[in-house]
Amino acid sequence: MIFDALIIGGGVSGMQCALVLGSAKNKPYAVHKKIAIIMHQRTSHLENALFNNVLGLEPKTLGKDLLISGKEHLSTLYPDITQIENEKVLSIRELNSIFCIETNKKSYQSKIVILALNYSKPFLIKGLDGFIIPHQKANPGKDRIQLKNDDHLIKEGLYCCGTIAGCRSQFAIAAGSGASVATDILTLWNGNNPTKIHDKL
């Protein structure tokens, strides 16, 4: 199977991207799209986060709890999105406009890939070395990295969101970045007609 979109990373930006893509499941341009997310979360900064400053979250919400509830939210509302657990991406390469993704366990193919990873070193995914630059908005003393991109687009079919896209490490910024990438992909699937998704009563 070739996925239409494969998200790599199960933190804030990756899950938010998946939720927005999933919410378009009944739209004619997205109804048959195959979407997956590789839920590697071991290096997510949410593991040790405490949130008191995010609109919509109860004060003292723990990031590690959000990692769990986010996966449940995604599987309950959008079960058609494939959640791939316990796999780490080792390499990405492009072949005839299809991205080939190798993990420690399997191989996948996708027309679109979204990298939703954190900005820490070392960055170990082979095939993306040429896109790595110093992070433009992080404290230089922290030695963080990002992927070269133009408004989340690295190259045709290859996107990034969250801190690896150059965003600051704030929950709302990372979530917004993931949502932005999702609406860009939905716009692409909708014949380049600007697209947004809102549930209504």
mmCIF file of C-alpha atoms in Angstrom:
data_model
loop_
_atom_site.group_PDB
_atom_site.id
_atom_site.type_symbol
_atom_site.label_atom_id
_atom_site.label_comp_id
_atom_site.label_asym_id
_atom_site.label_seq_id
_atom_site.Cartn_x
_atom_site.Cartn_y
_atom_site.Cartn_z
ATOM 1 C CA MET A 1 0.000 0.000 0.000
ATOM 2 C CA ILE A 2 1.150 3.531 -0.783
ATOM 3 C CA PHE A 3 -0.029 6.136 1.725
ATOM 4 C CA ASP A 4 -1.206 9.507 0.521
ATOM 5 C CA ALA A 5 0.290 11.152 3.621
ATOM 6 C CA LEU A 6 2.597 9.750 6.282
ATOM 7 C CA ILE A 7 3.387 11.767 9.402
ATOM 8 C CA ILE A 8 6.599 10.966 11.245
ATOM 9 C CA GLY A 9 6.378 11.904 14.915
ATOM 10 C CA GLY A 10 3.639 11.545 17.514
ATOM 11 C CA GLY A 11 4.133 14.735 19.519
ATOM 12 C CA VAL A 12 2.026 17.908 19.484
ATOM 13 C CA SER A 13 2.576 18.962 15.874
ATOM 14 C CA GLY A 14 2.335 15.447 14.435
ATOM 15 C CA MET A 15 -0.884 14.543 16.235
ATOM 16 C CA GLN A 16 -2.430 17.935 15.445
ATOM 17 C CA CYS A 17 -1.592 17.441 11.769
ATOM 18 C CA ALA A 18 -3.181 13.974 11.873
ATOM 19 C CA LEU A 19 -6.317 15.283 13.622
ATOM 20 C CA VAL A 20 -6.889 17.989 11.006
ATOM 21 C CA LEU A 21 -6.302 15.571 8.122
ATOM 22 C CA GLY A 22 -8.642 13.077 9.797
ATOM 23 C CA SER A 23 -11.358 15.677 10.259
ATOM 24 C CA ALA A 24 -11.584 16.043 6.462
ATOM 25 C CA LYS A 25 -12.464 12.357 6.036
ATOM 26 C CA ASN A 26 -15.946 13.078 4.653
ATOM 27 C CA LYS A 27 -14.839 15.685 2.125
ATOM 28 C CA PRO A 28 -14.885 14.442 -1.486
ATOM 29 C CA TYR A 29 -11.217 15.340 -2.020
ATOM 30 C CA ALA A 30 -10.067 13.423 1.095
ATOM 31 C CA VAL A 31 -12.527 10.575 1.535
ATOM 32 C CA HIS A 32 -10.311 7.907 -0.041
ATOM 33 C CA LYS A 33 -6.950 9.216 1.144
ATOM 34 C CA LYS A 34 -4.786 6.794 3.112
ATOM 35 C CA ILE A 35 -3.135 8.552 6.051
ATOM 36 C CA ALA A 36 -0.730 7.174 8.659
ATOM 37 C CA ILE A 37 1.302 8.465 11.572
ATOM 38 C CA ILE A 38 4.427 6.866 12.992
ATOM 39 C CA MET A 39 3.824 7.452 16.695
ATOM 40 C CA HIS A 40 7.410 7.434 17.906
ATOM 41 C CA GLN A 41 7.149 9.453 21.132
ATOM 42 C CA ARG A 42 10.153 8.466 23.237
ATOM 43 C CA THR A 43 12.029 11.669 22.451
ATOM 44 C CA SER A 44 9.010 13.986 22.652
ATOM 45 C CA HIS A 45 9.545 16.967 24.915
ATOM 46 C CA LEU A 46 6.002 16.340 26.157
ATOM 47 C CA GLU A 47 7.362 13.509 28.303
ATOM 48 C CA ASN A 48 8.458 15.970 30.992
ATOM 49 C CA ALA A 49 6.219 18.974 30.250
ATOM 50 C CA LEU A 50 3.774 20.684 32.602
ATOM 51 C CA PHE A 51 1.188 23.011 31.029
ATOM 52 C CA ASN A 52 -0.306 26.003 32.789
ATOM 53 C CA ASN A 53 -0.312 28.430 29.847
ATOM 54 C CA VAL A 54 -2.264 26.709 27.052
ATOM 55 C CA LEU A 55 -5.788 27.843 26.227
ATOM 56 C CA GLY A 56 -8.182 24.888 26.510
ATOM 57 C CA LEU A 57 -5.970 22.754 28.745
ATOM 58 C CA GLU A 58 -6.602 22.512 32.460
ATOM 59 C CA PRO A 59 -3.767 24.026 34.506
ATOM 60 C CA LYS A 60 -1.188 21.451 35.630
ATOM 61 C CA THR A 61 -1.890 19.199 32.625
ATOM 62 C CA LEU A 62 1.032 16.821 32.126
ATOM 63 C CA GLY A 63 2.537 16.392 28.693
ATOM 64 C CA LYS A 64 2.940 12.646 29.180
ATOM 65 C CA ASP A 65 -0.839 12.413 29.738
ATOM 66 C CA LEU A 66 -1.441 14.352 26.504
ATOM 67 C CA LEU A 67 0.633 11.830 24.588
ATOM 68 C CA ILE A 68 -1.735 9.088 25.756
ATOM 69 C CA SER A 69 -5.003 11.009 25.419
ATOM 70 C CA GLY A 70 -3.964 12.356 22.015
ATOM 71 C CA LYS A 71 -3.535 8.846 20.622
ATOM 72 C CA GLU A 72 -6.919 7.845 22.046
ATOM 73 C CA HIS A 73 -8.547 10.991 20.618
ATOM 74 C CA LEU A 74 -7.126 10.217 17.177
ATOM 75 C CA SER A 75 -8.109 6.533 17.191
ATOM 76 C CA THR A 76 -11.622 7.229 18.520
ATOM 77 C CA LEU A 77 -12.583 10.024 16.123
ATOM 78 C CA TYR A 78 -10.513 9.050 13.087
ATOM 79 C CA PRO A 79 -9.915 5.276 13.151
ATOM 80 C CA ASP A 80 -9.086 5.288 9.428
ATOM 81 C CA ILE A 81 -5.770 6.954 10.207
ATOM 82 C CA THR A 82 -3.226 4.191 10.676
ATOM 83 C CA GLN A 83 -1.221 4.583 13.882
ATOM 84 C CA ILE A 84 2.154 2.867 13.627
ATOM 85 C CA GLU A 85 3.585 2.113 17.066
ATOM 86 C CA ASN A 86 7.047 1.200 18.331
ATOM 87 C CA GLU A 87 8.936 2.005 15.132
ATOM 88 C CA LYS A 88 11.722 4.495 14.570
ATOM 89 C CA VAL A 89 12.447 5.954 11.142
ATOM 90 C CA LEU A 90 15.974 5.271 9.913
ATOM 91 C CA SER A 91 15.928 6.681 6.372
ATOM 92 C CA ILE A 92 13.834 8.482 3.779
ATOM 93 C CA ARG A 93 14.523 8.482 0.069
ATOM 94 C CA GLU A 94 12.530 9.537 -2.958
ATOM 95 C CA LEU A 95 12.007 7.253 -5.924
ATOM 96 C CA ASN A 96 9.791 8.266 -8.862
ATOM 97 C CA SER A 97 7.894 10.878 -6.799
ATOM 98 C CA ILE A 98 7.188 8.350 -4.020
ATOM 99 C CA PHE A 99 8.953 8.545 -0.668
ATOM 100 C CA CYS A 100 10.356 5.291 0.682
ATOM 101 C CA ILE A 101 10.542 5.244 4.475
ATOM 102 C CA GLU A 102 12.612 2.627 6.283
ATOM 103 C CA THR A 103 12.058 2.010 9.989
ATOM 104 C CA ASN A 104 13.752 -0.346 12.397
ATOM 105 C CA LYS A 105 11.005 -2.883 11.574
ATOM 106 C CA LYS A 106 9.361 -2.213 8.184
ATOM 107 C CA SER A 107 9.310 -0.235 4.961
ATOM 108 C CA TYR A 108 6.582 2.192 3.901
ATOM 109 C CA GLN A 109 5.800 4.276 0.844
ATOM 110 C CA SER A 110 3.965 7.576 0.727
ATOM 111 C CA LYS A 111 3.203 10.344 -1.754
ATOM 112 C CA ILE A 112 3.595 12.968 0.993
ATOM 113 C CA VAL A 113 5.753 12.847 4.129
ATOM 114 C CA ILE A 114 5.441 15.210 7.094
ATOM 115 C CA LEU A 115 8.333 15.359 9.566
ATOM 116 C CA ALA A 116 7.019 16.301 13.007
ATOM 117 C CA LEU A 117 10.087 15.721 15.123
ATOM 118 C CA ASN A 118 11.817 17.674 17.852
ATOM 119 C CA TYR A 119 14.797 19.912 17.244
ATOM 120 C CA SER A 120 17.389 18.065 19.309
ATOM 121 C CA LYS A 121 20.604 16.506 18.103
ATOM 122 C CA PRO A 122 21.553 14.014 16.927
ATOM 123 C CA PHE A 123 19.254 13.850 13.906
ATOM 124 C CA LEU A 124 19.650 10.280 12.708
ATOM 125 C CA ILE A 125 17.300 9.942 9.708
ATOM 126 C CA LYS A 126 19.426 9.256 6.634
ATOM 127 C CA GLY A 127 18.563 11.036 3.417
ATOM 128 C CA LEU A 128 17.771 14.428 4.982
ATOM 129 C CA ASP A 129 21.304 15.559 5.880
ATOM 130 C CA GLY A 130 21.342 18.263 3.194
ATOM 131 C CA PHE A 131 18.356 20.023 4.776
ATOM 132 C CA ILE A 132 19.718 20.341 8.341
ATOM 133 C CA ILE A 133 20.640 23.851 9.518
ATOM 134 C CA PRO A 134 21.033 25.523 12.928
ATOM 135 C CA HIS A 135 17.666 26.393 14.490
ATOM 136 C CA GLN A 136 16.847 30.022 13.736
ATOM 137 C CA LYS A 137 14.703 30.744 16.832
ATOM 138 C CA ALA A 138 16.207 28.616 19.582
ATOM 139 C CA ASN A 139 18.809 29.716 22.105
ATOM 140 C CA PRO A 140 22.145 29.248 20.255
ATOM 141 C CA GLY A 141 23.641 27.777 23.418
ATOM 142 C CA LYS A 142 21.219 24.831 23.165
ATOM 143 C CA ASP A 143 22.617 23.844 19.723
ATOM 144 C CA ARG A 144 19.199 22.968 18.230
ATOM 145 C CA ILE A 145 18.552 22.166 14.576
ATOM 146 C CA GLN A 146 15.807 22.608 12.011
ATOM 147 C CA LEU A 147 15.164 21.517 8.446
ATOM 148 C CA LYS A 148 15.412 24.135 5.682
ATOM 149 C CA ASN A 149 11.865 24.903 4.572
ATOM 150 C CA ASP A 150 9.689 27.572 3.016
ATOM 151 C CA ASP A 151 6.516 27.859 5.118
ATOM 152 C CA HIS A 152 6.811 24.194 6.195
ATOM 153 C CA LEU A 153 7.570 22.890 2.682
ATOM 154 C CA ILE A 154 11.033 21.330 2.347
ATOM 155 C CA LYS A 155 10.504 20.196 -1.238
ATOM 156 C CA GLU A 156 7.560 18.911 -3.239
ATOM 157 C CA GLY A 157 5.800 16.257 -1.175
ATOM 158 C CA LEU A 158 8.067 16.715 1.869
ATOM 159 C CA TYR A 159 6.904 18.897 4.767
ATOM 160 C CA CYS A 160 7.989 19.609 8.321
ATOM 161 C CA CYS A 161 6.150 21.059 11.301
ATOM 162 C CA GLY A 162 6.787 21.980 14.905
ATOM 163 C CA THR A 163 10.252 22.704 16.242
ATOM 164 C CA ILE A 164 12.013 20.832 13.404
ATOM 165 C CA ALA A 165 10.394 23.384 11.043
ATOM 166 C CA GLY A 166 11.948 26.263 12.971
ATOM 167 C CA CYS A 167 9.098 26.978 15.378
ATOM 168 C CA ARG A 168 9.684 27.854 19.000
ATOM 169 C CA SER A 169 9.033 25.149 21.557
ATOM 170 C CA GLN A 170 5.585 26.248 22.726
ATOM 171 C CA PHE A 171 2.590 23.912 22.707
ATOM 172 C CA ALA A 172 0.280 26.312 20.846
ATOM 173 C CA ILE A 173 2.927 27.134 18.232
ATOM 174 C CA ALA A 174 3.698 23.452 17.568
ATOM 175 C CA ALA A 175 -0.018 22.580 17.318
ATOM 176 C CA GLY A 176 -0.628 25.501 14.969
ATOM 177 C CA SER A 177 2.300 24.451 12.808
ATOM 178 C CA GLY A 178 0.905 20.918 12.469
ATOM 179 C CA ALA A 179 -2.548 22.270 11.626
ATOM 180 C CA SER A 180 -1.025 24.616 9.052
ATOM 181 C CA VAL A 181 0.704 21.747 7.254
ATOM 182 C CA ALA A 182 -2.517 19.707 7.296
ATOM 183 C CA THR A 183 -4.523 22.536 5.696
ATOM 184 C CA ASP A 184 -1.781 22.983 3.068
ATOM 185 C CA ILE A 185 -2.081 19.277 2.200
ATOM 186 C CA LEU A 186 -5.890 19.457 2.131
ATOM 187 C CA THR A 187 -5.611 22.482 -0.168
ATOM 188 C CA LEU A 188 -3.366 20.431 -2.466
ATOM 189 C CA TRP A 189 -5.831 17.508 -2.452
ATOM 190 C CA ASN A 190 -8.675 19.961 -3.119
ATOM 191 C CA GLY A 191 -7.228 21.042 -6.451
ATOM 192 C CA ASN A 192 -5.286 23.937 -4.862
ATOM 193 C CA ASN A 193 -8.493 25.596 -3.659
ATOM 194 C CA PRO A 194 -7.668 27.150 -0.248
ATOM 195 C CA THR A 195 -9.092 24.769 2.341
ATOM 196 C CA LYS A 196 -9.782 24.830 6.046
ATOM 197 C CA ILE A 197 -11.701 22.362 8.198
ATOM 198 C CA HIS A 198 -14.069 23.230 11.032
ATOM 199 C CA ASP A 199 -16.616 20.959 12.677
ATOM 200 C CA LYS A 200 -20.003 22.656 13.113
ATOM 201 C CA LEU A 201 -23.044 22.041 15.266
#
